[in-house]
Coordinates of C-alpha atoms in Angstrom, one line a residue:
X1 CA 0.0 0.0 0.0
X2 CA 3.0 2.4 -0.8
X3 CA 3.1 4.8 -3.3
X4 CA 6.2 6.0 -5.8
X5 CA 6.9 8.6 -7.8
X6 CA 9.3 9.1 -10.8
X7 CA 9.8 9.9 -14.2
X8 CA 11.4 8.3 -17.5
X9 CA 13.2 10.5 -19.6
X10 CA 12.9 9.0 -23.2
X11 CA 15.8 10.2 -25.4
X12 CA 14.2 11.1 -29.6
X13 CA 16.7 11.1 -32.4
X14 CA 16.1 10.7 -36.2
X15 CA 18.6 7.5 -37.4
X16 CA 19.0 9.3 -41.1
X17 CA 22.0 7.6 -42.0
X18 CA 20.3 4.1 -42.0
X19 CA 17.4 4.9 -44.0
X20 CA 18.6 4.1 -47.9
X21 CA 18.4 0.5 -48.4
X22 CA 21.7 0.0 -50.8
X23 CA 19.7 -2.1 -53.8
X24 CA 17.0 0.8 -53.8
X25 CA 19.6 3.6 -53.8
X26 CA 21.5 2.0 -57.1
X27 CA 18.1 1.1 -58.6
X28 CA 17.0 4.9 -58.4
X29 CA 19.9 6.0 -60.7
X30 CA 18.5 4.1 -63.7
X31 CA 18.5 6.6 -66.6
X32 CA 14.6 6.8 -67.6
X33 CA 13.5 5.4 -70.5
X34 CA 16.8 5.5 -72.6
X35 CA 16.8 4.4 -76.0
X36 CA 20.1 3.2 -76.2
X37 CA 20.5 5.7 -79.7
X38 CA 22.2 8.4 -78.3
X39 CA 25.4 9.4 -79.5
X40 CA 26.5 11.5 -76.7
X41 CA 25.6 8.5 -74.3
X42 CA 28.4 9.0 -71.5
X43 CA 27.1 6.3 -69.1
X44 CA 25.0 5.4 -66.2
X45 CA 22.8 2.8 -64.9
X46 CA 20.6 1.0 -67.6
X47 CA 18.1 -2.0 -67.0
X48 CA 18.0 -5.2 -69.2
X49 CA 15.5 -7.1 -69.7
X50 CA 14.3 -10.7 -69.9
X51 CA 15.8 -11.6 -73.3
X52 CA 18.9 -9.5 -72.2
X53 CA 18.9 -6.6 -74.8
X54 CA 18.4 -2.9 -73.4
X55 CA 15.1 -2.2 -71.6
X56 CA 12.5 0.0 -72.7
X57 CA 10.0 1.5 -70.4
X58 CA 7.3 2.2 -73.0
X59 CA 7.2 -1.6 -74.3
X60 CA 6.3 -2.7 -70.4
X61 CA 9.0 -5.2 -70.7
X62 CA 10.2 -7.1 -67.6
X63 CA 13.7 -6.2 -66.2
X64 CA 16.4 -8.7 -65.4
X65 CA 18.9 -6.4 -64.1
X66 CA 20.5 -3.5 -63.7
X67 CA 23.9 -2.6 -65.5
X68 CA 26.4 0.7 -65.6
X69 CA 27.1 1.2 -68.9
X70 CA 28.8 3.6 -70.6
X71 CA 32.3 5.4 -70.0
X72 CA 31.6 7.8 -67.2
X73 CA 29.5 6.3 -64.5
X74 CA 28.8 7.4 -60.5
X75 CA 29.3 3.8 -59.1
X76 CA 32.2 4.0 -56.5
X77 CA 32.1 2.3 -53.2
X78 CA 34.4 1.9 -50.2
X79 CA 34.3 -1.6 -49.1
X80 CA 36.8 -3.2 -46.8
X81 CA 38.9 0.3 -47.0
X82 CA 39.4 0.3 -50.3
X83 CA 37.3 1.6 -53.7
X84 CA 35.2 -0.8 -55.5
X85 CA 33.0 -0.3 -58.6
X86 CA 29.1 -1.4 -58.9
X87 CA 28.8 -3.8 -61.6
X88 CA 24.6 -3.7 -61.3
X89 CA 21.6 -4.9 -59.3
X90 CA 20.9 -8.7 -60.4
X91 CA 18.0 -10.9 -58.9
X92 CA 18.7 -14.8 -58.2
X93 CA 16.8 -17.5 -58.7
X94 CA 14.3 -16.4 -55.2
X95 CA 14.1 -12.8 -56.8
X96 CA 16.0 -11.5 -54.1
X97 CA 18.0 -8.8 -55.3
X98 CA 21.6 -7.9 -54.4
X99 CA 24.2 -5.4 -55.3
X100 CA 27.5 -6.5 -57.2
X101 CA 30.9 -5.1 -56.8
X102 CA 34.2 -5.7 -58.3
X103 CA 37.5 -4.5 -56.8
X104 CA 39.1 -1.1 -58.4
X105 CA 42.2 -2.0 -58.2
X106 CA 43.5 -5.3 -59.2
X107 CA 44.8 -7.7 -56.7
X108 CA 48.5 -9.2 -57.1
X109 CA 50.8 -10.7 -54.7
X110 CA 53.3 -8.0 -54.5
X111 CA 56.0 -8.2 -52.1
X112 CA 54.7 -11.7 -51.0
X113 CA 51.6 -10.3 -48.7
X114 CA 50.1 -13.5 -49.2
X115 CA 51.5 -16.9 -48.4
X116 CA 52.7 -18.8 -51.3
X117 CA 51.7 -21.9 -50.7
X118 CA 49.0 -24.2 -49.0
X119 CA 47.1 -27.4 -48.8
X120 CA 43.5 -28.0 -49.7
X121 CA 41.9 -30.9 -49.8
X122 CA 45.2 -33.2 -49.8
X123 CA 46.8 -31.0 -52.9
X124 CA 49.2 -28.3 -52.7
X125 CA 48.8 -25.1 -54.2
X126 CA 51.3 -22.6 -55.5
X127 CA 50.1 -18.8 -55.6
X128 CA 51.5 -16.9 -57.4
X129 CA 54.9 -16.0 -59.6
X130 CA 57.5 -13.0 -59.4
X131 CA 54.2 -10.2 -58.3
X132 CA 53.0 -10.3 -61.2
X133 CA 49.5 -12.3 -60.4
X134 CA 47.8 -15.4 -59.2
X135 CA 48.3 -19.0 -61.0
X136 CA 44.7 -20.5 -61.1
X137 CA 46.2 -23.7 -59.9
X138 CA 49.6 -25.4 -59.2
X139 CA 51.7 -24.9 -61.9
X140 CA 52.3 -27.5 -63.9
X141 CA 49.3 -29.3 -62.3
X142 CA 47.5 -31.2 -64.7
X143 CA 45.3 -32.5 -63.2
X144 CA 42.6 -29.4 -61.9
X145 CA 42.1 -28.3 -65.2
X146 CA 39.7 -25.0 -65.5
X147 CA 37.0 -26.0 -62.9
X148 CA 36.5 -22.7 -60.7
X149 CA 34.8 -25.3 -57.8
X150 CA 38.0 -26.9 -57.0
X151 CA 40.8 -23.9 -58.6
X152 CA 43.5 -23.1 -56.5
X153 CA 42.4 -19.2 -57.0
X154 CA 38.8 -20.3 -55.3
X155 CA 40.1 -21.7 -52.6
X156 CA 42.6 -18.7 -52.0
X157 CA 40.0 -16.0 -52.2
X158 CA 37.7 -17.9 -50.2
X159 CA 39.1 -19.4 -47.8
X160 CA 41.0 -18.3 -44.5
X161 CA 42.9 -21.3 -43.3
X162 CA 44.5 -24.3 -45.1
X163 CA 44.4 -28.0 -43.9
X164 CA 47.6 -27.5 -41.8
X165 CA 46.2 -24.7 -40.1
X166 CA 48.0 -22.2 -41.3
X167 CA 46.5 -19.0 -41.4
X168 CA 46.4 -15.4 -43.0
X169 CA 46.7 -17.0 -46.3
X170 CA 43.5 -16.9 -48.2
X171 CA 42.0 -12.9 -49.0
X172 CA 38.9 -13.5 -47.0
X173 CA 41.0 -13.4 -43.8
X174 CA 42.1 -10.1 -45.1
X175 CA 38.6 -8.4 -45.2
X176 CA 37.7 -6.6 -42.3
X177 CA 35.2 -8.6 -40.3
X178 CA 32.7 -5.8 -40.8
X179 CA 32.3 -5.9 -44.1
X180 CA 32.9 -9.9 -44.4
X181 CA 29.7 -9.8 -43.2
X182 CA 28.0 -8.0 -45.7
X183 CA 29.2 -10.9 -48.3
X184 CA 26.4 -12.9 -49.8
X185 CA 26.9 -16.6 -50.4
X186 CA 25.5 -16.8 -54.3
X187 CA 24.8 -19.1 -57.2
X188 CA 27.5 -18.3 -60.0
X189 CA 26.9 -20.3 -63.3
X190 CA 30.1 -21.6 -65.0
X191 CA 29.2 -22.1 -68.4
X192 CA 31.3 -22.0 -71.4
X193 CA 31.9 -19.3 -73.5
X194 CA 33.5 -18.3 -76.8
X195 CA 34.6 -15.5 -78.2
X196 CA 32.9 -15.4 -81.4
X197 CA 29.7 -13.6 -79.8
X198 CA 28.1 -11.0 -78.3
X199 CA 28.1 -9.9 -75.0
X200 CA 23.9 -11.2 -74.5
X201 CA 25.0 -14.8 -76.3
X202 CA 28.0 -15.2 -74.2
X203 CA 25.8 -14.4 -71.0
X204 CA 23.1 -17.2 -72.3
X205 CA 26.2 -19.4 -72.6
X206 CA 27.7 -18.6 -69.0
X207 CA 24.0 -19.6 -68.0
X208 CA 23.6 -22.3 -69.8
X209 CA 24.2 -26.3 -68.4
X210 CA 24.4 -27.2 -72.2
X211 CA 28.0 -26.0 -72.1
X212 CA 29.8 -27.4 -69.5
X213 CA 33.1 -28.9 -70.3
X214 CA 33.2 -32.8 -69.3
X215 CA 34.0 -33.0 -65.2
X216 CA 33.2 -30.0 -64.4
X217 CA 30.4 -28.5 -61.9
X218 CA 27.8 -25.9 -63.8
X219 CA 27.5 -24.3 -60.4
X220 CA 29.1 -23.2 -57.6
X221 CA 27.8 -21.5 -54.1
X222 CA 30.1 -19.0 -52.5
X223 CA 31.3 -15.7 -51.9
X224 CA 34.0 -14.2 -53.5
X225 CA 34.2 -15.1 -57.4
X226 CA 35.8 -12.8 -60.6
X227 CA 33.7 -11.2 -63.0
X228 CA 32.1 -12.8 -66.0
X229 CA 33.1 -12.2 -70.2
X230 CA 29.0 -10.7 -70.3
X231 CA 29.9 -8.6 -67.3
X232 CA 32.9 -6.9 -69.6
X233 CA 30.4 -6.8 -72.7
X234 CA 28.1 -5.0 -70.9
X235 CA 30.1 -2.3 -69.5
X236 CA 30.4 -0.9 -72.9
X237 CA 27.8 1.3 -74.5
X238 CA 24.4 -0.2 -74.8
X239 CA 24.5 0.1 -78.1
X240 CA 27.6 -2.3 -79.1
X241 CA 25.5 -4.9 -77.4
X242 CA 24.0 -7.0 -80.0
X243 CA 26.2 -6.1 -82.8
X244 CA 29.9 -6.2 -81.6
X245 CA 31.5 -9.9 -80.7
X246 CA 33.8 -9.5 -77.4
X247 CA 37.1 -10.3 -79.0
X248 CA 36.3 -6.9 -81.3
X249 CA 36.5 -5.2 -77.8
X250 CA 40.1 -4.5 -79.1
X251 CA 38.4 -1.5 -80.8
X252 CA 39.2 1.4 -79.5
X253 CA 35.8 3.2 -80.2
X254 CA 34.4 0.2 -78.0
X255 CA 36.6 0.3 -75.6
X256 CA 36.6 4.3 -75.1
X257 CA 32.7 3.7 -74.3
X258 CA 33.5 1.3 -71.1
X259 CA 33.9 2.1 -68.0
X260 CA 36.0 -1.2 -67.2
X261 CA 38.7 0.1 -69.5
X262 CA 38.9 4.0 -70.6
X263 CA 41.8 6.3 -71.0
X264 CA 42.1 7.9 -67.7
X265 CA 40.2 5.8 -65.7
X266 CA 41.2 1.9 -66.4
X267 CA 40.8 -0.7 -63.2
X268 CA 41.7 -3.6 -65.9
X269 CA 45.0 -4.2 -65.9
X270 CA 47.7 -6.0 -68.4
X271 CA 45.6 -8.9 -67.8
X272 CA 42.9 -10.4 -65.4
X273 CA 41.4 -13.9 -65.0
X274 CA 37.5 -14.3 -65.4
X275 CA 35.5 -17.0 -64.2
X276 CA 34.2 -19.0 -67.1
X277 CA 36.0 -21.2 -68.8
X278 CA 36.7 -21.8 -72.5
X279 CA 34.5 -24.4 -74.6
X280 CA 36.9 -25.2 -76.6
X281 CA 39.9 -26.5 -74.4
X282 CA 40.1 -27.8 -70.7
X283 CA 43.4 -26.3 -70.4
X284 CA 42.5 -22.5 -71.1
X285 CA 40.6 -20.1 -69.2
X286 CA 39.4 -16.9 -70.1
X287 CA 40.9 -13.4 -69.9
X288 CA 40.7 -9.4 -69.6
X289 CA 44.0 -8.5 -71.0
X290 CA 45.0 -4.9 -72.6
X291 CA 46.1 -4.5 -75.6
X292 CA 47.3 -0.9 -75.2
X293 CA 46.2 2.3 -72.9
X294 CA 42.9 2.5 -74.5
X295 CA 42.3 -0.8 -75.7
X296 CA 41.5 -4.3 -74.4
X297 CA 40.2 -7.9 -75.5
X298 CA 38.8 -10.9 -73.7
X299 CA 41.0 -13.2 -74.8
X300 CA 42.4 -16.7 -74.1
X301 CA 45.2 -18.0 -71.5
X302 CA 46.7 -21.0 -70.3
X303 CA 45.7 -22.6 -66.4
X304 CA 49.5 -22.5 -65.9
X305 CA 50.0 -18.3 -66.7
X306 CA 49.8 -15.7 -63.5
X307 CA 47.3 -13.0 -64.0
X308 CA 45.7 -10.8 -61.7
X309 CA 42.6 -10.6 -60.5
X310 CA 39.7 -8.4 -59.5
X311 CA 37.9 -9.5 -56.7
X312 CA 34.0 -9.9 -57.3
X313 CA 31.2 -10.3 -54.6
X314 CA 27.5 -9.6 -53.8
X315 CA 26.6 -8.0 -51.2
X316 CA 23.9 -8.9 -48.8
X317 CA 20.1 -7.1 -49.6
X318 CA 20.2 -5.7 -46.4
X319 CA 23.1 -3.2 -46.5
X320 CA 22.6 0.2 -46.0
X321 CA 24.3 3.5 -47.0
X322 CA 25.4 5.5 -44.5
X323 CA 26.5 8.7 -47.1
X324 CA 28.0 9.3 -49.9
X325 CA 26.7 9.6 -53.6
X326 CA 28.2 7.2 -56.1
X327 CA 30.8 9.6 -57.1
X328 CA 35.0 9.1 -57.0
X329 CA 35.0 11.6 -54.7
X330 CA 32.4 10.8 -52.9
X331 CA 31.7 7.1 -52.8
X332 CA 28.9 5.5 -50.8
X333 CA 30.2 4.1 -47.2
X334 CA 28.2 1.2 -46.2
X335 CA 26.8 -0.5 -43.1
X336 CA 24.9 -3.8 -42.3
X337 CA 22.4 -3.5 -39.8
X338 CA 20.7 -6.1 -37.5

């Protein structure tokens, strides 16, 4: 039968910098309604749609994804304290949508920062050659072929420790645990390609089961991965899509309407592994490799070469901005919430 007396002081503050859902933000840059016939086109976020050629608002196609085409585009990041580029917005096989990045700066082993060798699953792997890149497996190794499930470069970028517990070896250790978090495990699809086609038939053929090379996997589930030949095709200029096969991307005109590979502004380097492999041997894989300044080809190269690589991920649907607007000097700064 007592009676108490006090008073709750409720503290009111407006959480701004968690409000822009990252997939939203990049899908609100998509240039309206763009024809794809402009000649002045200097880039920005386009939409594809179902078949894979440019979308169009007023046919009320479906869209597929979201792409930055074009030479000059607002898609810088900071992830893991560095600058990444937005490749697009893509949807998976549940719809869900997610963000993907690729590394602005190319990733070598210079001045041995990563371990040379280690031990996965009972083979050893040999990293990398001189600083100049990343074997895809063992050299001299026959006997991994081009399968990106079982690659020596897979297993480096994704995992953190090797069978003898040594760690510090694989990149993922070297992401900040912050933003390992905001990694998505995906679906990547490991079909052939060739380089007789365009950018929208080589992405049917990276999708495809049809063109698998005998032993190995049309899928793989993971993190960290390296961009596709269709991801390189459509960088360029809308407009080269359907008419321009990728090894013409030596053209200079082609090349000058990239954002992967301008004068001034190039994140490819002398060369770069991509994912897929070749159809036409199981000893090649393909290749981003530059021709001069201001031109570049996807071309072919031997499992046994070192090339660099760009890091490629998706990030989780969930990540916020916290500021920033796209821009180099201004990139957007990221967080993932609970």
């Amino acid at each position: 039968n007592k009676t108490y007396y006090g008073s709750i002081d409720v503290g009111l503050y407006q959480d701004d910098k968690h409000e822009n859902n990252f997939v939203e933000e990049v899908k609100t840059k998509l240039i309206s309604n763009y024809s794809g016939s402009k000649e002045d086109f200097t880039g920005g976020l386009v939409a594809v749609n179902q078949t894979g050629d440019l979308y169009k608002e007023n046919n009320n196609e479906e869209i597929r994804e979201y792409r930055y085409s074009g030479p000059n585009v607002n898609n810088y990041v900071t992830f893991n304290d560095e600058i990444w580029r937005i490749i697009g917005v893509f949807k998976d096989e549940n719809n869900i949508e997610r963000v993907k990045i690729v590394r602005s700066n190319f990733l070598i082993n210079k001045d041995n920062q990563f371990p040379l060798n280690y031990t996965i699953n009972n083979k050893n792997y040999v990293l990398s050659y001189n600083n100049a890149g990343f074997y895809w497996n063992l050299y001299g190794d026959q006997s991994c072929d081009t399968d990106w499930t079982i690659a020596g470069l897979q297993y480096f970028l994704n995992t953190e420790y090797d069978e003898n517990e040594n760690v510090n070896y694989g990149y993922l250790h070297y992401v900040d645990t912050n933003f390992k978090n905001m990694i998505d495990e995906v679906t990547y699809y490991l079909g052939n390609g060739t380089d007789k086609i365009t950018p929208l038939e080589l992405y049917n053929r990276e999708h495809s089961e049809s063109n698998i090379l005998s032993g190995n996997k049309f899928k793989w589930i993971g993190k960290i991965a390296l961009m596709y030949g269709s991801d390189v095709g459509y960088a360029a200029n809308s407009k080269y899509w359907n008419s321009i096969n990728v090894a013409d991307y030596t053209s200079s005109a082609i090349n000058n309407s990239s954002w992967l590979l301008t004068i001034g502004n190039r994140i490819i380097p002398s060369s770069s592994w991509l994912l897929t492999p070749v159809s036409s041997d199981a000893a090649l894989r393909w290749r981003y490799s530059s021709v001069e300044q201001n031109q570049g080809q996807i071309d072919v190269a031997g499992v046994y070469g070192a090339h660099t690589i760009l890091p490629t991920l998706y990030l989780k649907s969930d990540v916020k901005i916290t500021k920033g607007d796209g821009t180099s000097s201004n990139p957007y700064e990221l967080i993932l919430t609970d």
